mmCIF file of C-alpha atoms and ligand atoms in Angstrom:
data_model
loop_
_atom_site.group_PDB
_atom_site.id
_atom_site.type_symbol
_atom_site.label_atom_id
_atom_site.label_comp_id
_atom_site.label_asym_id
_atom_site.label_seq_id
_atom_site.Cartn_x
_atom_site.Cartn_y
_atom_site.Cartn_z
ATOM 1 C CA UNK A 1257 0.000 0.000 0.000
ATOM 2 C CA UNK A 1258 2.686 2.424 1.063
ATOM 3 C CA UNK A 1259 4.763 1.587 -1.975
ATOM 4 C CA UNK A 1260 1.779 2.339 -4.226
ATOM 5 C CA UNK A 1261 1.337 5.725 -2.552
ATOM 6 C CA UNK A 1262 4.995 6.512 -2.928
ATOM 7 C CA UNK A 1263 4.871 5.382 -6.550
ATOM 8 C CA UNK A 1264 1.992 7.805 -7.109
ATOM 9 C CA UNK A 1265 3.703 10.817 -5.580
ATOM 10 C CA UNK A 1266 5.513 11.924 -8.718
ATOM 11 C CA UNK A 1267 2.148 11.899 -10.533
ATOM 12 C CA UNK A 1268 0.576 14.019 -7.804
ATOM 13 C CA UNK A 1269 3.522 16.375 -7.914
ATOM 14 C CA UNK A 1270 3.248 16.575 -11.698
ATOM 15 C CA UNK A 1271 -0.465 17.344 -11.421
ATOM 16 C CA UNK A 1272 0.179 20.095 -8.898
ATOM 17 C CA UNK A 1273 2.848 21.626 -11.057
ATOM 18 C CA UNK A 1274 0.962 21.139 -14.274
ATOM 19 C CA UNK A 1275 -0.506 24.613 -14.024
ATOM 20 C CA UNK A 1276 1.568 26.345 -16.664
ATOM 21 C CA UNK A 1277 -1.443 26.579 -18.981
ATOM 22 C CA UNK A 1278 -3.530 28.196 -16.252
ATOM 23 C CA UNK A 1279 -3.226 31.998 -16.317
ATOM 24 C CA UNK A 1280 -0.797 33.034 -13.607
ATOM 25 C CA UNK A 1281 -2.873 36.022 -12.727
ATOM 26 C CA UNK A 1282 -1.220 36.859 -9.462
ATOM 27 C CA UNK A 1283 2.285 36.874 -10.902
ATOM 28 C CA UNK A 1284 1.613 40.605 -11.319
ATOM 29 C CA UNK A 1285 -0.051 41.086 -7.925
ATOM 30 C CA UNK A 1286 -3.405 41.694 -9.573
ATOM 31 C CA UNK A 1287 -5.452 39.765 -6.990
ATOM 32 C CA UNK A 1288 -4.273 41.529 -3.861
ATOM 33 C CA UNK A 1289 -6.994 44.206 -3.589
ATOM 34 C CA UNK A 1290 -10.527 44.772 -4.830
ATOM 35 C CA UNK A 1291 -9.895 47.675 -7.147
ATOM 36 C CA UNK A 1292 -12.809 47.124 -9.511
ATOM 37 C CA UNK A 1293 -14.790 50.105 -10.776
ATOM 38 C CA UNK A 1294 -18.501 49.232 -10.641
ATOM 39 C CA UNK A 1295 -20.754 51.225 -12.916
ATOM 40 C CA UNK A 1296 -24.489 51.368 -12.210
ATOM 41 C CA UNK A 1297 -27.084 50.261 -14.731
ATOM 42 C CA UNK A 1298 -28.868 53.248 -16.181
ATOM 43 C CA UNK A 1299 -32.251 53.846 -14.562
ATOM 44 C CA UNK A 1300 -33.218 55.597 -17.779
ATOM 45 C CA UNK A 1301 -33.884 53.116 -20.616
ATOM 46 C CA UNK A 1302 -32.931 55.797 -23.147
ATOM 47 C CA UNK A 1303 -29.359 55.829 -21.843
ATOM 48 C CA UNK A 1304 -26.659 53.273 -21.296
ATOM 49 C CA UNK A 1305 -23.776 53.405 -18.804
ATOM 50 C CA UNK A 1306 -20.443 52.020 -19.956
ATOM 51 C CA UNK A 1307 -17.092 52.118 -18.079
ATOM 52 C CA UNK A 1308 -14.350 54.244 -19.605
ATOM 53 C CA UNK A 1309 -10.591 54.149 -19.366
ATOM 54 C CA UNK A 1310 -9.941 57.832 -19.788
ATOM 55 C CA UNK A 1311 -7.541 60.484 -18.534
ATOM 56 C CA UNK A 1312 -7.263 63.461 -16.218
ATOM 57 C CA UNK A 1313 -4.577 66.062 -15.696
ATOM 58 C CA UNK A 1314 -2.924 65.714 -12.291
ATOM 59 C CA UNK A 1315 -3.304 69.125 -10.663
ATOM 60 C CA UNK A 1316 -0.018 68.700 -8.717
ATOM 61 C CA UNK A 1317 2.293 67.461 -11.452
ATOM 62 C CA UNK A 1318 0.499 68.820 -14.520
ATOM 63 C CA UNK A 1319 0.900 65.355 -16.096
ATOM 64 C CA UNK A 1320 -1.935 63.433 -17.768
ATOM 65 C CA UNK A 1321 -2.857 60.252 -15.938
ATOM 66 C CA UNK A 1322 -5.195 57.544 -17.139
ATOM 67 C CA UNK A 1323 -8.242 57.093 -14.913
ATOM 68 C CA UNK A 1324 -11.447 55.053 -14.797
ATOM 69 C CA UNK A 1325 -14.929 56.559 -14.977
ATOM 70 C CA UNK A 1326 -18.534 55.529 -15.626
ATOM 71 C CA UNK A 1327 -19.976 57.215 -18.684
ATOM 72 C CA UNK A 1328 -23.659 57.656 -19.393
ATOM 73 C CA UNK A 1329 -24.325 57.695 -23.123
ATOM 74 C CA UNK A 1330 -27.433 59.241 -24.616
ATOM 75 C CA UNK A 1331 -26.446 59.125 -28.282
ATOM 76 C CA UNK A 1332 -28.819 56.266 -28.847
ATOM 77 C CA UNK A 1333 -31.838 55.553 -31.021
ATOM 78 C CA UNK A 1334 -34.378 54.766 -28.313
ATOM 79 C CA UNK A 1335 -37.258 53.808 -30.609
ATOM 80 C CA UNK A 1336 -36.646 51.010 -33.098
ATOM 81 C CA UNK A 1337 -40.278 50.271 -33.906
ATOM 82 C CA UNK A 1338 -39.642 51.239 -37.556
ATOM 83 C CA UNK A 1339 -37.248 48.307 -37.671
ATOM 84 C CA UNK A 1340 -39.784 46.077 -35.908
ATOM 85 C CA UNK A 1341 -37.406 45.664 -32.972
ATOM 86 C CA UNK A 1342 -38.896 46.067 -29.527
ATOM 87 C CA UNK A 1343 -37.262 46.319 -26.108
ATOM 88 C CA UNK A 1344 -33.964 47.562 -27.503
ATOM 89 C CA UNK A 1345 -32.026 50.729 -28.087
ATOM 90 C CA UNK A 1346 -29.337 51.182 -30.701
ATOM 91 C CA UNK A 1347 -26.098 53.014 -30.080
ATOM 92 C CA UNK A 1348 -25.770 55.798 -32.597
ATOM 93 C CA UNK A 1349 -22.113 56.678 -32.783
ATOM 94 C CA UNK A 1350 -22.518 59.554 -35.240
ATOM 95 C CA UNK A 1351 -19.204 59.317 -37.079
ATOM 96 C CA UNK A 1352 -18.779 55.626 -36.335
ATOM 97 C CA UNK A 1353 -15.529 53.745 -36.533
ATOM 98 C CA UNK A 1354 -12.732 53.573 -39.048
ATOM 99 C CA UNK A 1355 -10.732 50.558 -37.893
ATOM 100 C CA UNK A 1356 -11.528 47.277 -36.170
ATOM 101 C CA UNK A 1357 -9.034 44.799 -34.758
ATOM 102 C CA UNK A 1358 -9.539 41.422 -33.122
ATOM 103 C CA UNK A 1359 -6.924 40.125 -30.700
ATOM 104 C CA UNK A 1360 -6.782 36.424 -29.823
ATOM 105 C CA UNK A 1361 -4.480 35.444 -26.948
ATOM 106 C CA UNK A 1362 -2.919 31.965 -26.972
ATOM 107 C CA UNK A 1363 -1.256 32.493 -23.607
ATOM 108 C CA UNK A 1364 -1.775 34.926 -20.769
ATOM 109 C CA UNK A 1365 -0.316 38.301 -21.601
ATOM 110 C CA UNK A 1366 0.765 41.353 -19.625
ATOM 111 C CA UNK A 1367 1.226 44.759 -21.206
ATOM 112 C CA UNK A 1368 3.260 47.205 -19.063
ATOM 113 C CA UNK A 1369 2.068 50.793 -18.655
ATOM 114 C CA UNK A 1370 1.189 52.210 -22.067
ATOM 115 C CA UNK A 1371 -1.217 54.797 -23.502
ATOM 116 C CA UNK A 1372 -4.274 53.715 -25.488
ATOM 117 C CA UNK A 1373 -3.159 53.973 -29.152
ATOM 118 C CA UNK A 1374 -6.429 55.545 -30.335
ATOM 119 C CA UNK A 1375 -9.799 56.299 -28.713
ATOM 120 C CA UNK A 1376 -11.804 53.119 -29.127
ATOM 121 C CA UNK A 1377 -14.702 50.973 -28.013
ATOM 122 C CA UNK A 1378 -13.629 47.514 -26.839
ATOM 123 C CA UNK A 1379 -15.787 44.376 -26.798
ATOM 124 C CA UNK A 1380 -14.857 41.230 -24.893
ATOM 125 C CA UNK A 1381 -15.999 37.982 -26.491
ATOM 126 C CA UNK A 1382 -14.048 35.456 -24.386
ATOM 127 C CA UNK A 1383 -11.512 35.358 -21.580
ATOM 128 C CA UNK A 1384 -10.685 37.828 -18.830
ATOM 129 C CA UNK A 1385 -8.962 41.195 -18.954
ATOM 130 C CA UNK A 1386 -7.627 43.367 -16.148
ATOM 131 C CA UNK A 1387 -6.877 46.986 -17.014
ATOM 132 C CA UNK A 1388 -5.298 49.164 -14.390
ATOM 133 C CA UNK A 1389 -4.541 52.878 -13.996
ATOM 134 C CA UNK A 1390 -1.911 54.609 -11.807
ATOM 135 C CA UNK A 1391 -4.365 55.244 -8.933
ATOM 136 C CA UNK A 1392 -4.611 51.447 -8.538
ATOM 137 C CA UNK A 1393 -8.178 51.395 -9.780
ATOM 138 C CA UNK A 1394 -8.936 48.582 -12.218
ATOM 139 C CA UNK A 1395 -11.482 47.394 -14.709
ATOM 140 C CA UNK A 1396 -11.763 43.628 -14.815
ATOM 141 C CA UNK A 1397 -13.755 42.431 -17.796
ATOM 142 C CA UNK A 1398 -15.114 39.145 -19.076
ATOM 143 C CA UNK A 1399 -17.113 37.868 -22.022
ATOM 144 C CA UNK A 1400 -19.866 40.281 -22.962
ATOM 145 C CA UNK A 1401 -18.321 43.359 -21.361
ATOM 146 C CA UNK A 1402 -17.957 46.582 -23.321
ATOM 147 C CA UNK A 1403 -15.833 49.582 -22.389
ATOM 148 C CA UNK A 1404 -14.339 52.776 -23.776
ATOM 149 C CA UNK A 1405 -10.588 53.061 -24.060
ATOM 150 C CA UNK A 1406 -9.757 56.700 -24.703
ATOM 151 C CA UNK A 1407 -6.767 57.298 -22.407
ATOM 152 C CA UNK A 1408 -4.302 58.247 -25.103
ATOM 153 C CA UNK A 1409 -2.352 60.768 -22.984
ATOM 154 C CA UNK A 1410 -1.718 58.824 -19.767
ATOM 155 C CA UNK A 1411 -0.862 55.176 -19.198
ATOM 156 C CA UNK A 1412 -2.540 51.929 -18.150
ATOM 157 C CA UNK A 1413 -1.492 48.314 -17.754
ATOM 158 C CA UNK A 1414 -3.404 45.431 -19.291
ATOM 159 C CA UNK A 1415 -3.470 41.720 -18.478
ATOM 160 C CA UNK A 1416 -5.307 39.225 -20.697
ATOM 161 C CA UNK A 1417 -5.993 35.576 -19.940
ATOM 162 C CA UNK A 1418 -5.134 32.711 -22.251
ATOM 163 C CA UNK A 1419 -8.081 32.350 -24.638
ATOM 164 C CA UNK A 1420 -9.105 36.005 -24.591
ATOM 165 C CA UNK A 1421 -10.843 37.211 -27.729
ATOM 166 C CA UNK A 1422 -11.229 40.966 -27.705
ATOM 167 C CA UNK A 1423 -12.264 43.408 -30.428
ATOM 168 C CA UNK A 1424 -11.065 46.985 -30.583
ATOM 169 C CA UNK A 1425 -13.013 49.514 -32.673
ATOM 170 C CA UNK A 1426 -11.267 52.842 -33.289
ATOM 171 C CA UNK A 1427 -13.586 55.834 -33.341
ATOM 172 C CA UNK A 1428 -13.513 57.540 -36.712
ATOM 173 C CA UNK A 1429 -11.160 60.530 -36.607
ATOM 174 C CA UNK A 1430 -10.747 59.868 -32.865
ATOM 175 C CA UNK A 1431 -14.167 61.370 -32.172
ATOM 176 C CA UNK A 1432 -15.428 60.193 -28.772
ATOM 177 C CA UNK A 1433 -19.229 59.933 -28.336
ATOM 178 C CA UNK A 1434 -20.956 62.525 -26.188
ATOM 179 C CA UNK A 1435 -21.171 61.320 -22.601
ATOM 180 C CA UNK A 1436 -21.779 62.375 -19.015
ATOM 181 C CA UNK A 1437 -19.731 61.116 -16.083
ATOM 182 C CA UNK A 1438 -21.835 59.378 -13.414
ATOM 183 C CA UNK A 1439 -20.843 58.084 -10.001
ATOM 184 C CA UNK A 1440 -19.674 54.527 -9.665
ATOM 185 C CA UNK A 1441 -21.438 52.393 -7.061
ATOM 186 C CA UNK A 1442 -19.841 50.980 -3.931
ATOM 187 C CA UNK A 1443 -19.326 47.222 -3.798
ATOM 188 C CA UNK A 1444 -22.440 45.510 -2.451
ATOM 189 C CA UNK A 1445 -24.749 48.480 -2.996
ATOM 190 C CA UNK A 1446 -27.800 48.788 -5.214
ATOM 191 C CA UNK A 1447 -26.723 48.232 -8.791
ATOM 192 C CA UNK A 1448 -29.200 50.678 -10.352
ATOM 193 C CA UNK A 1449 -27.913 54.214 -10.609
ATOM 194 C CA UNK A 1450 -29.595 57.561 -10.340
ATOM 195 C CA UNK A 1451 -31.096 58.957 -13.467
ATOM 196 C CA UNK A 1452 -28.107 60.317 -15.312
ATOM 197 C CA UNK A 1453 -29.826 63.674 -15.864
ATOM 198 C CA UNK A 1454 -28.005 65.003 -12.813
ATOM 199 C CA UNK A 1455 -24.343 64.203 -13.524
ATOM 200 C CA UNK A 1456 -21.686 65.889 -11.431
ATOM 201 C CA UNK A 1457 -19.259 66.585 -14.237
ATOM 202 C CA UNK A 1458 -18.528 66.220 -17.909
ATOM 203 C CA UNK A 1459 -15.418 66.225 -20.068
HETATM 204 C C1 LIG B 2782 -0.878 63.504 -8.607
HETATM 205 O O1 LIG B 2782 0.488 63.235 -8.541
HETATM 206 C C2 LIG B 2782 0.979 63.144 -7.224
HETATM 207 C C3 LIG B 2782 2.490 63.039 -7.301
HETATM 208 O O2 LIG B 2782 2.869 61.954 -8.121
HETATM 209 C C4 LIG B 2782 0.325 61.957 -6.544
HETATM 210 O O3 LIG B 2782 0.812 61.830 -5.214
HETATM 211 C C5 LIG B 2782 -1.177 62.136 -6.518
HETATM 212 O O4 LIG B 2782 -1.793 60.989 -6.001
HETATM 213 C C6 LIG B 2782 -1.686 62.412 -7.922
HETATM 214 N N1 LIG B 2782 -3.088 62.802 -7.855
HETATM 215 C C7 LIG B 2782 -4.063 62.062 -8.347
HETATM 216 C C8 LIG B 2782 -5.437 62.609 -8.216
HETATM 217 O O5 LIG B 2782 -3.846 61.011 -8.920
#
Protein backbone atom coordinates (compact mmCIF):
# COMPACT_ATOMS: atom_id res chain seq x y z
CA UNK A 1 0.00 0.00 0.00
CA UNK A 2 2.69 2.42 1.06
CA UNK A 3 4.76 1.59 -1.98
CA UNK A 4 1.78 2.34 -4.23
CA UNK A 5 1.34 5.73 -2.55
CA UNK A 6 4.99 6.51 -2.93
CA UNK A 7 4.87 5.38 -6.55
CA UNK A 8 1.99 7.81 -7.11
CA UNK A 9 3.70 10.82 -5.58
CA UNK A 10 5.51 11.92 -8.72
CA UNK A 11 2.15 11.90 -10.53
CA UNK A 12 0.58 14.02 -7.80
CA UNK A 13 3.52 16.38 -7.91
CA UNK A 14 3.25 16.57 -11.70
CA UNK A 15 -0.46 17.34 -11.42
CA UNK A 16 0.18 20.09 -8.90
CA UNK A 17 2.85 21.63 -11.06
CA UNK A 18 0.96 21.14 -14.27
CA UNK A 19 -0.51 24.61 -14.02
CA UNK A 20 1.57 26.34 -16.66
CA UNK A 21 -1.44 26.58 -18.98
CA UNK A 22 -3.53 28.20 -16.25
CA UNK A 23 -3.23 32.00 -16.32
CA UNK A 24 -0.80 33.03 -13.61
CA UNK A 25 -2.87 36.02 -12.73
CA UNK A 26 -1.22 36.86 -9.46
CA UNK A 27 2.29 36.87 -10.90
CA UNK A 28 1.61 40.60 -11.32
CA UNK A 29 -0.05 41.09 -7.93
CA UNK A 30 -3.41 41.69 -9.57
CA UNK A 31 -5.45 39.76 -6.99
CA UNK A 32 -4.27 41.53 -3.86
CA UNK A 33 -6.99 44.21 -3.59
CA UNK A 34 -10.53 44.77 -4.83
CA UNK A 35 -9.89 47.67 -7.15
CA UNK A 36 -12.81 47.12 -9.51
CA UNK A 37 -14.79 50.11 -10.78
CA UNK A 38 -18.50 49.23 -10.64
CA UNK A 39 -20.75 51.23 -12.92
CA UNK A 40 -24.49 51.37 -12.21
CA UNK A 41 -27.08 50.26 -14.73
CA UNK A 42 -28.87 53.25 -16.18
CA UNK A 43 -32.25 53.85 -14.56
CA UNK A 44 -33.22 55.60 -17.78
CA UNK A 45 -33.88 53.12 -20.62
CA UNK A 46 -32.93 55.80 -23.15
CA UNK A 47 -29.36 55.83 -21.84
CA UNK A 48 -26.66 53.27 -21.30
CA UNK A 49 -23.78 53.40 -18.80
CA UNK A 50 -20.44 52.02 -19.96
CA UNK A 51 -17.09 52.12 -18.08
CA UNK A 52 -14.35 54.24 -19.61
CA UNK A 53 -10.59 54.15 -19.37
CA UNK A 54 -9.94 57.83 -19.79
CA UNK A 55 -7.54 60.48 -18.53
CA UNK A 56 -7.26 63.46 -16.22
CA UNK A 57 -4.58 66.06 -15.70
CA UNK A 58 -2.92 65.71 -12.29
CA UNK A 59 -3.30 69.13 -10.66
CA UNK A 60 -0.02 68.70 -8.72
CA UNK A 61 2.29 67.46 -11.45
CA UNK A 62 0.50 68.82 -14.52
CA UNK A 63 0.90 65.36 -16.10
CA UNK A 64 -1.93 63.43 -17.77
CA UNK A 65 -2.86 60.25 -15.94
CA UNK A 66 -5.19 57.54 -17.14
CA UNK A 67 -8.24 57.09 -14.91
CA UNK A 68 -11.45 55.05 -14.80
CA UNK A 69 -14.93 56.56 -14.98
CA UNK A 70 -18.53 55.53 -15.63
CA UNK A 71 -19.98 57.21 -18.68
CA UNK A 72 -23.66 57.66 -19.39
CA UNK A 73 -24.33 57.70 -23.12
CA UNK A 74 -27.43 59.24 -24.62
CA UNK A 75 -26.45 59.13 -28.28
CA UNK A 76 -28.82 56.27 -28.85
CA UNK A 77 -31.84 55.55 -31.02
CA UNK A 78 -34.38 54.77 -28.31
CA UNK A 79 -37.26 53.81 -30.61
CA UNK A 80 -36.65 51.01 -33.10
CA UNK A 81 -40.28 50.27 -33.91
CA UNK A 82 -39.64 51.24 -37.56
CA UNK A 83 -37.25 48.31 -37.67
CA UNK A 84 -39.78 46.08 -35.91
CA UNK A 85 -37.41 45.66 -32.97
CA UNK A 86 -38.90 46.07 -29.53
CA UNK A 87 -37.26 46.32 -26.11
CA UNK A 88 -33.96 47.56 -27.50
CA UNK A 89 -32.03 50.73 -28.09
CA UNK A 90 -29.34 51.18 -30.70
CA UNK A 91 -26.10 53.01 -30.08
CA UNK A 92 -25.77 55.80 -32.60
CA UNK A 93 -22.11 56.68 -32.78
CA UNK A 94 -22.52 59.55 -35.24
CA UNK A 95 -19.20 59.32 -37.08
CA UNK A 96 -18.78 55.63 -36.34
CA UNK A 97 -15.53 53.74 -36.53
CA UNK A 98 -12.73 53.57 -39.05
CA UNK A 99 -10.73 50.56 -37.89
CA UNK A 100 -11.53 47.28 -36.17
CA UNK A 101 -9.03 44.80 -34.76
CA UNK A 102 -9.54 41.42 -33.12
CA UNK A 103 -6.92 40.13 -30.70
CA UNK A 104 -6.78 36.42 -29.82
CA UNK A 105 -4.48 35.44 -26.95
CA UNK A 106 -2.92 31.96 -26.97
CA UNK A 107 -1.26 32.49 -23.61
CA UNK A 108 -1.77 34.93 -20.77
CA UNK A 109 -0.32 38.30 -21.60
CA UNK A 110 0.77 41.35 -19.62
CA UNK A 111 1.23 44.76 -21.21
CA UNK A 112 3.26 47.21 -19.06
CA UNK A 113 2.07 50.79 -18.65
CA UNK A 114 1.19 52.21 -22.07
CA UNK A 115 -1.22 54.80 -23.50
CA UNK A 116 -4.27 53.72 -25.49
CA UNK A 117 -3.16 53.97 -29.15
CA UNK A 118 -6.43 55.55 -30.33
CA UNK A 119 -9.80 56.30 -28.71
CA UNK A 120 -11.80 53.12 -29.13
CA UNK A 121 -14.70 50.97 -28.01
CA UNK A 122 -13.63 47.51 -26.84
CA UNK A 123 -15.79 44.38 -26.80
CA UNK A 124 -14.86 41.23 -24.89
CA UNK A 125 -16.00 37.98 -26.49
CA UNK A 126 -14.05 35.46 -24.39
CA UNK A 127 -11.51 35.36 -21.58
CA UNK A 128 -10.69 37.83 -18.83
CA UNK A 129 -8.96 41.19 -18.95
CA UNK A 130 -7.63 43.37 -16.15
CA UNK A 131 -6.88 46.99 -17.01
CA UNK A 132 -5.30 49.16 -14.39
CA UNK A 133 -4.54 52.88 -14.00
CA UNK A 134 -1.91 54.61 -11.81
CA UNK A 135 -4.37 55.24 -8.93
CA UNK A 136 -4.61 51.45 -8.54
CA UNK A 137 -8.18 51.39 -9.78
CA UNK A 138 -8.94 48.58 -12.22
CA UNK A 139 -11.48 47.39 -14.71
CA UNK A 140 -11.76 43.63 -14.82
CA UNK A 141 -13.75 42.43 -17.80
CA UNK A 142 -15.11 39.15 -19.08
CA UNK A 143 -17.11 37.87 -22.02
CA UNK A 144 -19.87 40.28 -22.96
CA UNK A 145 -18.32 43.36 -21.36
CA UNK A 146 -17.96 46.58 -23.32
CA UNK A 147 -15.83 49.58 -22.39
CA UNK A 148 -14.34 52.78 -23.78
CA UNK A 149 -10.59 53.06 -24.06
CA UNK A 150 -9.76 56.70 -24.70
CA UNK A 151 -6.77 57.30 -22.41
CA UNK A 152 -4.30 58.25 -25.10
CA UNK A 153 -2.35 60.77 -22.98
CA UNK A 154 -1.72 58.82 -19.77
CA UNK A 155 -0.86 55.18 -19.20
CA UNK A 156 -2.54 51.93 -18.15
CA UNK A 157 -1.49 48.31 -17.75
CA UNK A 158 -3.40 45.43 -19.29
CA UNK A 159 -3.47 41.72 -18.48
CA UNK A 160 -5.31 39.22 -20.70
CA UNK A 161 -5.99 35.58 -19.94
CA UNK A 162 -5.13 32.71 -22.25
CA UNK A 163 -8.08 32.35 -24.64
CA UNK A 164 -9.10 36.00 -24.59
CA UNK A 165 -10.84 37.21 -27.73
CA UNK A 166 -11.23 40.97 -27.70
CA UNK A 167 -12.26 43.41 -30.43
CA UNK A 168 -11.07 46.99 -30.58
CA UNK A 169 -13.01 49.51 -32.67
CA UNK A 170 -11.27 52.84 -33.29
CA UNK A 171 -13.59 55.83 -33.34
CA UNK A 172 -13.51 57.54 -36.71
CA UNK A 173 -11.16 60.53 -36.61
CA UNK A 174 -10.75 59.87 -32.86
CA UNK A 175 -14.17 61.37 -32.17
CA UNK A 176 -15.43 60.19 -28.77
CA UNK A 177 -19.23 59.93 -28.34
CA UNK A 178 -20.96 62.52 -26.19
CA UNK A 179 -21.17 61.32 -22.60
CA UNK A 180 -21.78 62.38 -19.02
CA UNK A 181 -19.73 61.12 -16.08
CA UNK A 182 -21.83 59.38 -13.41
CA UNK A 183 -20.84 58.08 -10.00
CA UNK A 184 -19.67 54.53 -9.66
CA UNK A 185 -21.44 52.39 -7.06
CA UNK A 186 -19.84 50.98 -3.93
CA UNK A 187 -19.33 47.22 -3.80
CA UNK A 188 -22.44 45.51 -2.45
CA UNK A 189 -24.75 48.48 -3.00
CA UNK A 190 -27.80 48.79 -5.21
CA UNK A 191 -26.72 48.23 -8.79
CA UNK A 192 -29.20 50.68 -10.35
CA UNK A 193 -27.91 54.21 -10.61
CA UNK A 194 -29.59 57.56 -10.34
CA UNK A 195 -31.10 58.96 -13.47
CA UNK A 196 -28.11 60.32 -15.31
CA UNK A 197 -29.83 63.67 -15.86
CA UNK A 198 -28.01 65.00 -12.81
CA UNK A 199 -24.34 64.20 -13.52
CA UNK A 200 -21.69 65.89 -11.43
CA UNK A 201 -19.26 66.58 -14.24
CA UNK A 202 -18.53 66.22 -17.91
CA UNK A 203 -15.42 66.22 -20.07
C1 LIG B 1 -0.88 63.50 -8.61
O1 LIG B 1 0.49 63.24 -8.54
C2 LIG B 1 0.98 63.14 -7.22
C3 LIG B 1 2.49 63.04 -7.30
O2 LIG B 1 2.87 61.95 -8.12
C4 LIG B 1 0.33 61.96 -6.54
O3 LIG B 1 0.81 61.83 -5.21
C5 LIG B 1 -1.18 62.14 -6.52
O4 LIG B 1 -1.79 60.99 -6.00
C6 LIG B 1 -1.69 62.41 -7.92
N1 LIG B 1 -3.09 62.80 -7.85
C7 LIG B 1 -4.06 62.06 -8.35
C8 LIG B 1 -5.44 62.61 -8.22
O5 LIG B 1 -3.85 61.01 -8.92
